[in-house]
Tab-separated table of C-alpha atoms and ligand atoms in Angstrom:
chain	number	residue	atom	x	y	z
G	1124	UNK	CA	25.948	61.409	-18.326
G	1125	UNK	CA	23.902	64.661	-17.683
G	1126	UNK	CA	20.991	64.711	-16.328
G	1127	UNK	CA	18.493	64.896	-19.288
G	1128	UNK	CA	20.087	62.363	-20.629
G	1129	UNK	CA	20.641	60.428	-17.495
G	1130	UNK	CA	16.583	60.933	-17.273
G	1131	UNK	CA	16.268	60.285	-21.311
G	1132	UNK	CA	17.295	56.981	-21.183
G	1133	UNK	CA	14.693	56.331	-17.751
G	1134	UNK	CA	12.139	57.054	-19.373
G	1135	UNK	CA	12.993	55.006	-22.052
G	1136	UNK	CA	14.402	51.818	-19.813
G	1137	UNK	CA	10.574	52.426	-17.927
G	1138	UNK	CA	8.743	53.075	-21.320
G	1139	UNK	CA	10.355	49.855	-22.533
G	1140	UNK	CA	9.109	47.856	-19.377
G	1141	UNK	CA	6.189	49.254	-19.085
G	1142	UNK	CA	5.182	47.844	-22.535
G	1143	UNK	CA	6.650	44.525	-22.117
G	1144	UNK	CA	4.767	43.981	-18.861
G	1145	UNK	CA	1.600	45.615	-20.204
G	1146	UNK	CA	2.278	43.022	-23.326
G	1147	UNK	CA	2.253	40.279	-20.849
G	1148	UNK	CA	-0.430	41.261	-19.140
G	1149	UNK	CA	-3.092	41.295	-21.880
G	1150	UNK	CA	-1.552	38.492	-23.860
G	1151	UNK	CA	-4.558	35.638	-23.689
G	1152	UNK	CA	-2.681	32.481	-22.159
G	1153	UNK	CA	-2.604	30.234	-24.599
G	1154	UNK	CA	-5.072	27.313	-24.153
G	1155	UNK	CA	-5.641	25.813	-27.583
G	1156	UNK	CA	-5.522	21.948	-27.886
G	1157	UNK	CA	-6.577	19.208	-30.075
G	1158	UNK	CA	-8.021	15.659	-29.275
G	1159	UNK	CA	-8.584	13.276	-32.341
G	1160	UNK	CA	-9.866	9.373	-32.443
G	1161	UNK	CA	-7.600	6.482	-31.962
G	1162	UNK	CA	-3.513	7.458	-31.973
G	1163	UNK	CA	-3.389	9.954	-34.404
G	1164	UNK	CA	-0.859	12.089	-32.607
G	1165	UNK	CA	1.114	13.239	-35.357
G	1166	UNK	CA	-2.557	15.139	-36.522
G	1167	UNK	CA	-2.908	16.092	-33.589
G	1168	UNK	CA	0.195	17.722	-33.710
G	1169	UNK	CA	0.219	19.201	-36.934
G	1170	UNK	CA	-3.260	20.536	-36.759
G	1171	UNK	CA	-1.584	22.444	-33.391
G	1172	UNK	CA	1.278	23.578	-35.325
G	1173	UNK	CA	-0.461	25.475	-37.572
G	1174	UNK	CA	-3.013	26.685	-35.209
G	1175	UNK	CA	0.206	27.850	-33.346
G	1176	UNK	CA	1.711	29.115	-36.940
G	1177	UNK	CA	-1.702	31.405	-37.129
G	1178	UNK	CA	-3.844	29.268	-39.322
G	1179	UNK	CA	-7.457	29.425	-38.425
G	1180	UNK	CA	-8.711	26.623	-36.145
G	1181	UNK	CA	-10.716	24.898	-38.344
G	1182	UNK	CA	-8.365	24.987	-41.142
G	1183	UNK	CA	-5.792	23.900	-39.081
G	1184	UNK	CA	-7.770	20.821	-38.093
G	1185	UNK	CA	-8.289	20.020	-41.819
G	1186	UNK	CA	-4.179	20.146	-42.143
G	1187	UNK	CA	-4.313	17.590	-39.042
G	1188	UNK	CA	-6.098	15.168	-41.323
G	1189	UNK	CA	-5.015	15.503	-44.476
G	1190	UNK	CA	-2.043	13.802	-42.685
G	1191	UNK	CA	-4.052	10.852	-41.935
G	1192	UNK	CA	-6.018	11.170	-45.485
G	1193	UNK	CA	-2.647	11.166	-47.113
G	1194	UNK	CA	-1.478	7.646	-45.460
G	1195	UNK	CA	-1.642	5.176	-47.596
G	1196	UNK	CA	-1.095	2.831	-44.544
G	1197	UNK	CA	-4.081	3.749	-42.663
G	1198	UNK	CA	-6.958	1.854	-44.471
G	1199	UNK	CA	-9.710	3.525	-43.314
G	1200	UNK	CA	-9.382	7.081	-44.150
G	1201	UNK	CA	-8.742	8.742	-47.868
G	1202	UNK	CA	-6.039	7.476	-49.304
G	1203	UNK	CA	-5.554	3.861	-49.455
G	1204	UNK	CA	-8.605	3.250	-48.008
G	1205	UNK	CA	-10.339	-0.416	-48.153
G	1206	UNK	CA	-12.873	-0.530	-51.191
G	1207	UNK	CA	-16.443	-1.615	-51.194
G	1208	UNK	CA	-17.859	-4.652	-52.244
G	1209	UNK	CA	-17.579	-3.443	-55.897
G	1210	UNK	CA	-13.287	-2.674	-55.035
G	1211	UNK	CA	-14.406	1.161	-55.065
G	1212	UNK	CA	-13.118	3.417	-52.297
G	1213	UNK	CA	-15.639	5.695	-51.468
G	1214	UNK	CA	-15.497	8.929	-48.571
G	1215	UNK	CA	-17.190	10.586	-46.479
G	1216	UNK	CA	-16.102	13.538	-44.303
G	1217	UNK	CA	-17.192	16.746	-42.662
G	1218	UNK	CA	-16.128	19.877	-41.183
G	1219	UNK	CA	-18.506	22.233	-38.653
G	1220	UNK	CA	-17.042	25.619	-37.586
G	1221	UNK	CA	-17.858	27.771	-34.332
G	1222	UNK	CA	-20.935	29.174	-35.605
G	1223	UNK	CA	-22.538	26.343	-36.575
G	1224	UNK	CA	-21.780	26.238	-40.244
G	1225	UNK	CA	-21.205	22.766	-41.598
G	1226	UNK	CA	-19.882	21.012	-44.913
G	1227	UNK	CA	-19.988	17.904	-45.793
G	1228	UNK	CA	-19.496	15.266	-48.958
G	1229	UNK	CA	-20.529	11.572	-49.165
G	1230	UNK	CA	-19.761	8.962	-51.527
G	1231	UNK	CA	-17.607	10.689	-52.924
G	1232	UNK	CA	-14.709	8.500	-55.203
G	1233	UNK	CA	-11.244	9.359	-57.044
G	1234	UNK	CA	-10.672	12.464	-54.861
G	1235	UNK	CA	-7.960	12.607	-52.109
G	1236	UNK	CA	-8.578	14.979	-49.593
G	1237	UNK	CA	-12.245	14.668	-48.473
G	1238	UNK	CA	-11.961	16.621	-45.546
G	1239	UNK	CA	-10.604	19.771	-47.664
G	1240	UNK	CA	-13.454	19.207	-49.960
G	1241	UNK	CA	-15.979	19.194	-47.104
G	1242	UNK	CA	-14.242	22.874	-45.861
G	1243	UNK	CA	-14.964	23.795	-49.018
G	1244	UNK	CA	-18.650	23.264	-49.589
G	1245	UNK	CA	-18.779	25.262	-46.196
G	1246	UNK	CA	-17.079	27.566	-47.595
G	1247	UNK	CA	-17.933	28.298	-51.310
G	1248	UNK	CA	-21.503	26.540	-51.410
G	1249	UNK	CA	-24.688	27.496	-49.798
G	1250	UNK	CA	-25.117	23.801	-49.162
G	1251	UNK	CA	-24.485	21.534	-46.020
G	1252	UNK	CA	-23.766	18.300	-48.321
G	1253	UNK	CA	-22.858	17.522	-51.659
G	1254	UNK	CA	-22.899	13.925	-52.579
G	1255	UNK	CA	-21.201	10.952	-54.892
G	1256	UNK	CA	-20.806	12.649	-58.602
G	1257	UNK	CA	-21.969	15.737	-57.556
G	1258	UNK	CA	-19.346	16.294	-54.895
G	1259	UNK	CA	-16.803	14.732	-57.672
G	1260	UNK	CA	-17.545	17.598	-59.806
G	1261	UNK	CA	-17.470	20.299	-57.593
G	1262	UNK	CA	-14.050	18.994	-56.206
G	1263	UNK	CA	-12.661	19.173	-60.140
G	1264	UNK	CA	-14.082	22.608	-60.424
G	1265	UNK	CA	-12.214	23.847	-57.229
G	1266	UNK	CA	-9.140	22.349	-58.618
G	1267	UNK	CA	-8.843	19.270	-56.869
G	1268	UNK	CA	-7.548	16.393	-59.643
G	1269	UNK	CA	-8.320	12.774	-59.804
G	1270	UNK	CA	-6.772	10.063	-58.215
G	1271	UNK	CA	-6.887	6.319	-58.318
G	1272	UNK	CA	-7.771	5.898	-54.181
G	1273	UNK	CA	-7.158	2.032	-54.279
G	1274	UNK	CA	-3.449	1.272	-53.491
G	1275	UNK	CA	-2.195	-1.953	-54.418
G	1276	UNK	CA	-2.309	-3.068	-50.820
G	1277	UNK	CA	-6.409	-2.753	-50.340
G	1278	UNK	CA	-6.486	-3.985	-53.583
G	1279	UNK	CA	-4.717	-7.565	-52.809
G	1280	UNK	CA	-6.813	-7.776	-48.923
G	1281	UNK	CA	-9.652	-6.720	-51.298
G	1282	UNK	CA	-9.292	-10.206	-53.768
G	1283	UNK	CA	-8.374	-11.983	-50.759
G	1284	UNK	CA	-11.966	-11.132	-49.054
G	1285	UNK	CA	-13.710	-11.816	-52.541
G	1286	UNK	CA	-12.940	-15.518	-51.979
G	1287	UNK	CA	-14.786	-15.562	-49.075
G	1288	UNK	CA	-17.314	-12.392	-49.117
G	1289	UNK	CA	-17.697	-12.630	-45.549
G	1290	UNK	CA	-18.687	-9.190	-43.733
G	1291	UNK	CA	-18.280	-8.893	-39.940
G	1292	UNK	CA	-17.021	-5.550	-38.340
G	1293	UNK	CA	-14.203	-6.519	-36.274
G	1294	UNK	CA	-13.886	-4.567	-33.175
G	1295	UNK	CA	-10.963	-2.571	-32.936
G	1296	UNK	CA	-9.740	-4.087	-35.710
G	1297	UNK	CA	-8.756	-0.972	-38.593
G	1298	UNK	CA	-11.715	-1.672	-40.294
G	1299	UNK	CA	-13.977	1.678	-38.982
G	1300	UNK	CA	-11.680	3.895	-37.321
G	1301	UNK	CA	-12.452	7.230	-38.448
G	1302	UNK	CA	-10.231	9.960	-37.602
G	1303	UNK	CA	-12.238	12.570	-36.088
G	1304	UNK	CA	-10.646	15.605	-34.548
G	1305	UNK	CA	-11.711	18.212	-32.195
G	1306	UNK	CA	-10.468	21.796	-31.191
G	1307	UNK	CA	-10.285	24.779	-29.078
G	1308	UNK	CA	-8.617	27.719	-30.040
G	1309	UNK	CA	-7.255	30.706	-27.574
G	1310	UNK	CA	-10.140	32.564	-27.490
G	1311	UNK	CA	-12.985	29.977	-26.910
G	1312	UNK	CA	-14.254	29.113	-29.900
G	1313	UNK	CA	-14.688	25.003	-31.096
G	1314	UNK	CA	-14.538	23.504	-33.912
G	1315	UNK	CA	-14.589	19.828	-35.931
G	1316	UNK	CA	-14.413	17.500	-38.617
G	1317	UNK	CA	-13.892	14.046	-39.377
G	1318	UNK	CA	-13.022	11.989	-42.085
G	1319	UNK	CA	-13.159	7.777	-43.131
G	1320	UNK	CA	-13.546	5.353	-45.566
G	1321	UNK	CA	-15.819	3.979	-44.106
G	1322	UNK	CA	-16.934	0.050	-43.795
G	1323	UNK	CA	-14.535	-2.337	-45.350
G	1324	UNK	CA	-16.326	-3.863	-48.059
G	1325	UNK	CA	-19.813	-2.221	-47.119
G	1326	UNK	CA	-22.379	-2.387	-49.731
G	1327	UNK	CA	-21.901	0.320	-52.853
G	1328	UNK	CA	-23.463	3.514	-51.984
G	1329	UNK	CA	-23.083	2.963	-48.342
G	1330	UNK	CA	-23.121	6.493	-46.620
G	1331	UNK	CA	-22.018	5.928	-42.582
G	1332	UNK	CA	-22.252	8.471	-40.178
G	1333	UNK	CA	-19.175	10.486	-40.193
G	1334	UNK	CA	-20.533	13.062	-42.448
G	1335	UNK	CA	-23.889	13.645	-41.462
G	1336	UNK	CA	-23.584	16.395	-38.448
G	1337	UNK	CA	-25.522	15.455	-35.778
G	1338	UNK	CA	-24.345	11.752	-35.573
G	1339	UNK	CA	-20.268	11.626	-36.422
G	1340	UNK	CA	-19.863	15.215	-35.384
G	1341	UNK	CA	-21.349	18.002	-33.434
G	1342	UNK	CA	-20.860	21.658	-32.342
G	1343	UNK	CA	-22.118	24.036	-29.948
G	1344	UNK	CA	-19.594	26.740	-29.763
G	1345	UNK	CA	-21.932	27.875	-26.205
G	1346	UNK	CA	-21.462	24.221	-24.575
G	1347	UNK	CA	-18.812	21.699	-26.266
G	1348	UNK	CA	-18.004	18.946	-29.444
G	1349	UNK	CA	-18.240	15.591	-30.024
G	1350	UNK	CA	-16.810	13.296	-32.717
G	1351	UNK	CA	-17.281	9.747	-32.858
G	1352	UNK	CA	-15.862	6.470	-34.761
G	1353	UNK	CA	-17.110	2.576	-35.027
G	1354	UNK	CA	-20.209	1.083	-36.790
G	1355	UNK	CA	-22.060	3.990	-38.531
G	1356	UNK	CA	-25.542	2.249	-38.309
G	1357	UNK	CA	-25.197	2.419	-34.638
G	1358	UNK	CA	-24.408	6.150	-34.379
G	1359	UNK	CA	-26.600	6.980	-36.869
G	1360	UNK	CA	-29.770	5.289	-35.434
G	1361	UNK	CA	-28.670	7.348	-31.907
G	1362	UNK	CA	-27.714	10.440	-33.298
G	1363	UNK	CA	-24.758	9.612	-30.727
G	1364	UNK	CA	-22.604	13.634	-31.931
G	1365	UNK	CA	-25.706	15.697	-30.816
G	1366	UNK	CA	-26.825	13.549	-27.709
G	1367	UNK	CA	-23.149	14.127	-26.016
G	1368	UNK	CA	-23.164	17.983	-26.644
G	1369	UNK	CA	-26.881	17.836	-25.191
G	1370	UNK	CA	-25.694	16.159	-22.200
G	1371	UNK	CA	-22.867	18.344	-21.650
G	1372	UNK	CA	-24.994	21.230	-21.687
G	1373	UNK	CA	-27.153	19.440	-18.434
G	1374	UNK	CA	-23.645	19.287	-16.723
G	1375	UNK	CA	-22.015	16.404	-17.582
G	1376	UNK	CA	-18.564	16.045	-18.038
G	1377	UNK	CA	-17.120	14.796	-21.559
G	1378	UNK	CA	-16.929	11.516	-20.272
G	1379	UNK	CA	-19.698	10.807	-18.495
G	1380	UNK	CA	-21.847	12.122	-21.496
G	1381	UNK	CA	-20.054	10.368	-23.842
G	1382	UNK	CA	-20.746	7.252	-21.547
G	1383	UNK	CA	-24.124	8.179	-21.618
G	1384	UNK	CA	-24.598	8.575	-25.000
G	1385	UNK	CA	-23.014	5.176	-25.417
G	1386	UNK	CA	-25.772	3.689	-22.939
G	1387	UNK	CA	-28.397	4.458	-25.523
G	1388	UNK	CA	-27.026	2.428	-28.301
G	1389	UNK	CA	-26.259	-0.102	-26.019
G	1390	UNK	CA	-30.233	-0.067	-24.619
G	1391	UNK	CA	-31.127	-0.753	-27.819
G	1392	UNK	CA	-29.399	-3.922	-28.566
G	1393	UNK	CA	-31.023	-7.436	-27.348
G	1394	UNK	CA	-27.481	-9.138	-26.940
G	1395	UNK	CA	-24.111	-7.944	-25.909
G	1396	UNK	CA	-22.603	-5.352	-28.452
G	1397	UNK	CA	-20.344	-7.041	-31.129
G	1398	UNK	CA	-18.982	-4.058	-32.572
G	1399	UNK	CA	-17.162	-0.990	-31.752
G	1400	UNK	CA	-18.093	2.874	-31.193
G	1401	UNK	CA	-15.955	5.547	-29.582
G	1402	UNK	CA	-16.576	8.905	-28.512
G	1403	UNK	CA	-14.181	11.930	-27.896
G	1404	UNK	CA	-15.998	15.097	-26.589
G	1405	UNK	CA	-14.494	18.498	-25.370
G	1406	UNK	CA	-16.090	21.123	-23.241
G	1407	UNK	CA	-16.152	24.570	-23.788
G	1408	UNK	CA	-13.679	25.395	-20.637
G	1409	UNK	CA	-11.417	23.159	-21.813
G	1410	UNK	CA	-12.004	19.595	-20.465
G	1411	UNK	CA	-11.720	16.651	-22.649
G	1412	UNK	CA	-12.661	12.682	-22.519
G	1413	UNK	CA	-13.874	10.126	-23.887
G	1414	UNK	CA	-16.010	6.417	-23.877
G	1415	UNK	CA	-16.012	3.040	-25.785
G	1416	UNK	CA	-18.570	0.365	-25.761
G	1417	UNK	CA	-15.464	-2.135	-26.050
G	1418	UNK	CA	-11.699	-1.841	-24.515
G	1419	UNK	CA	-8.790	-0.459	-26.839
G	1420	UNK	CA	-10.103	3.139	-27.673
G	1421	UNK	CA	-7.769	5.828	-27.330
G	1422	UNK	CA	-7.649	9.579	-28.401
G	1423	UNK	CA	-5.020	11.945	-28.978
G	1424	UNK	CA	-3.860	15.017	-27.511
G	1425	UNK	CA	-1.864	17.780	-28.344
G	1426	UNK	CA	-1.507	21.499	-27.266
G	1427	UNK	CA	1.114	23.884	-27.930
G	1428	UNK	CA	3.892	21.912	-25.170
G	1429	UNK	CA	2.873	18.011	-25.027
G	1430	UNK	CA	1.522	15.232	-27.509
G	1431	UNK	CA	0.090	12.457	-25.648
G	1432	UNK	CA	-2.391	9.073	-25.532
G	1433	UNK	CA	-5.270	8.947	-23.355
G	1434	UNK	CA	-6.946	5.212	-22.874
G	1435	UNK	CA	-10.688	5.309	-22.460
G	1436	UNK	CA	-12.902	3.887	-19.987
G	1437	UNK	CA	-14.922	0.757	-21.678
G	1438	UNK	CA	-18.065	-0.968	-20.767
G	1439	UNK	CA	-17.423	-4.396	-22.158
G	1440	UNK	CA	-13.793	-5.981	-22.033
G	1441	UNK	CA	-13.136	-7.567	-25.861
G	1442	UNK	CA	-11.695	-11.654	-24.975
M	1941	LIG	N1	-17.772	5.520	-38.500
M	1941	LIG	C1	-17.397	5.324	-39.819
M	1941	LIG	C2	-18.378	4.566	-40.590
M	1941	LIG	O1	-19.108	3.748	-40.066
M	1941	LIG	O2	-18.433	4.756	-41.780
C-alpha cells in the first residue's frame, strides 16, 4: 500500500470510529418501562414492544391493553366482561398523555376496545368524555363496529347470580380488577390509561372511577402517575389518582404516597375495610411502587430486558 492510500483508509478506519463512538455517546440510555395493575405481564410487555418498535408511548400503552380488552377470560375488562344487573356489559376507560390531555368514555356498550376509543376522543374531539350512546356513536363513526360484549361464559355466572341477586365485592376476587397501566418513555415524558368493566352486576348506568381522571388515573408529566383498581365508590369519594401524584410532588416515594393515599379512604370508614383498592404510581426519575388496603395486589413490570411481578405492601391481611 502507498502512502495516500495507506493514510486513505486511516482516515476512514478513524472517521468510522469516531462516529460509532460519537453515536454511543449521545445515544439516550434507554430507560422506558411499564408497570400495570394485577399480573398483566404480557401488556406490560407488549405495550414495551412497541414502545421499543417506535410507537408513541401512549399508543403503545393502549396496544398493552387491548391485550387484556381482547381476553375473553379476564372478566373484568372489555371483552367478556361480567354484565350488570340488566346482563349488559358496560365500559369505562381512559387515556391521559404527557401534557395533560385526557380522553375518556363511560357507559359505553357493544364496542370492544374502550381504551382505543378513549385515545381517540383525545385525539379527534375537543372533549375530555363522551358517554353511553354518545360514545357508541362516535366509536361507529371512527370505524369501530359492534360487538355482542357478553360471552357465553358471563352470561351462564350471570343466570347463576340472578337466582340469588346477592351483591358483595369480593376482595381480590376478579370482580374489580381494572387493568391500569403506566409509562415512561426515554426521554422523560409519562403517560396512562386504564380500562374495566367495572362492578360485576353493579346497578345499570353505574359509572366507577376508572375513567374519570383525577380518581382512576392521573398525570403530571413535572412529578409522576398514578393508576388505581378496586371499589370505584371508594376512589372516587378520595380522588385517590390525584392525591398520590400530589404527594409525590411533597417527596414521597411511589409507595409511601400510594400508602398514604390509601390512609384517607381508610380514615373514612367506621369498620375495617371489606373491599379492595390498589395503587401503582411511578415517579418521574424512574421509581415505581405500589399499596393495597388488603394482601394479594401485585403490578407488573416490564422494560426493554425483564418482565417481572412485584407483591405490594398491604395494611390489612384478607383470612
Ligand atoms: N375500579 C373499577 C370500578 O370500580 O369500576
Amino acid at each position: 500500500m502507498n502512502r495516500r492510500g495507506f493514510i486513505g483508509k486511516l482516515s476512514t478506519v478513524t472517521a468510522v470510529a469516531a462516529a460509532v463512538n460519537l453515536e454511543d455517546y449521545t445515544k439516550p440510555t434507554p430507560k422506558s418501562f411499564f408497570i400495570a395493575t394485577w399480573n398483566n405481564q404480557e401488556a406490560v410487555k407488549t405495550a414495551q414492544n412497541y414502545y421499543s418498535e417506535s410507537l408513541p408511548l401512549l399508543d403503545s400503552i393502549v396496544k398493552g391493553i387491548n391485550t387484556v380488552e381482547d381476553n375473553p377470560l379476564d372478566q373484568s375488562v372489555g371483552y367478556g366482561g361480567r354484565p350488570d344487573r340488566e346482563g349488559k356489559v358496560t365500559l369505562d376507560a381512559c387515556v391521559m398523555d404527557h401534557e395533560g390531555n385526557a380522553g375518556s368514555v363511560v357507559f359505553l356498550q357493544n364496542i370492544k376496545y374502550a381504551i382505543s376509543l378513549a385515545h381517540d376522543v383525545l385525539k379527534y374531539t375537543p372533549h375530555v368524555i363522551l358517554a353511553g350512546e354518545g360514545a357508541r356513536q362516535f366509536a361507529l363513526s371512527r370505524g369501530y363496529s359492534e360487538t355482542q360484549m357478553l360471552t357465553d361464559l358471563s352470561k351462564k355466572q350471570y343466570e347463576t347470580w340472578l337466582k340469588e341477586k346477592e351483591y358483595k365485592p369480593i376482595i381480590n376476587i376478579e370482580n374489580h380488577d381494572t387493568i391500569g397501566m403506566l409509562g415512561l418513555s426515554d426521554d422523560g415524558r409519562l403517560s396512562g390509561g386504564c380500562s374495566t368493566s367495572g362492578l360485576s352486576y353493579k346497578m345499570h348506568g353505574r359509572v366507577g372511577d376508572s375513567p374519570i381522571i383525577g380518581a382512576g388515573l392521573y398525570v403530571d408529566n413535572e412529578v409522576g402517575a398514578c393508576v388505581a383498581t378496586g371499589l370505584g365508590e371508594k376512589v372516587l369519594t378520595s380522588l385517590s389518582a390525584f392525591l398520590v401524584v400530589e404527594f409525590i410532588r411533597q417527596g414521597l416515594s411511589p409507595s409511601a404516597a400510594c400508602k398514604k393515599a390509601l390512609e384517607r379512604i381508610i380514615q373514612k370508614e367506621v369498620a375495617k375495610p371489606d373491599f379492595q383498592v390498589g395503587l401503582i404510581a411511578i415517579d418521574k426519575k424512574g421509581g415505581h411502587g405500589g399499596y393495597s388496603i388488603f394482601n394479594g395486589f401485585q403490578y407488573a413490570h416490564a422494560d426493554q430486558k425483564n418482565t417481572s411481578l412485584y407483591e405490594c405492601d398491604y395494611f390489612y391481611k384478607y383470612e
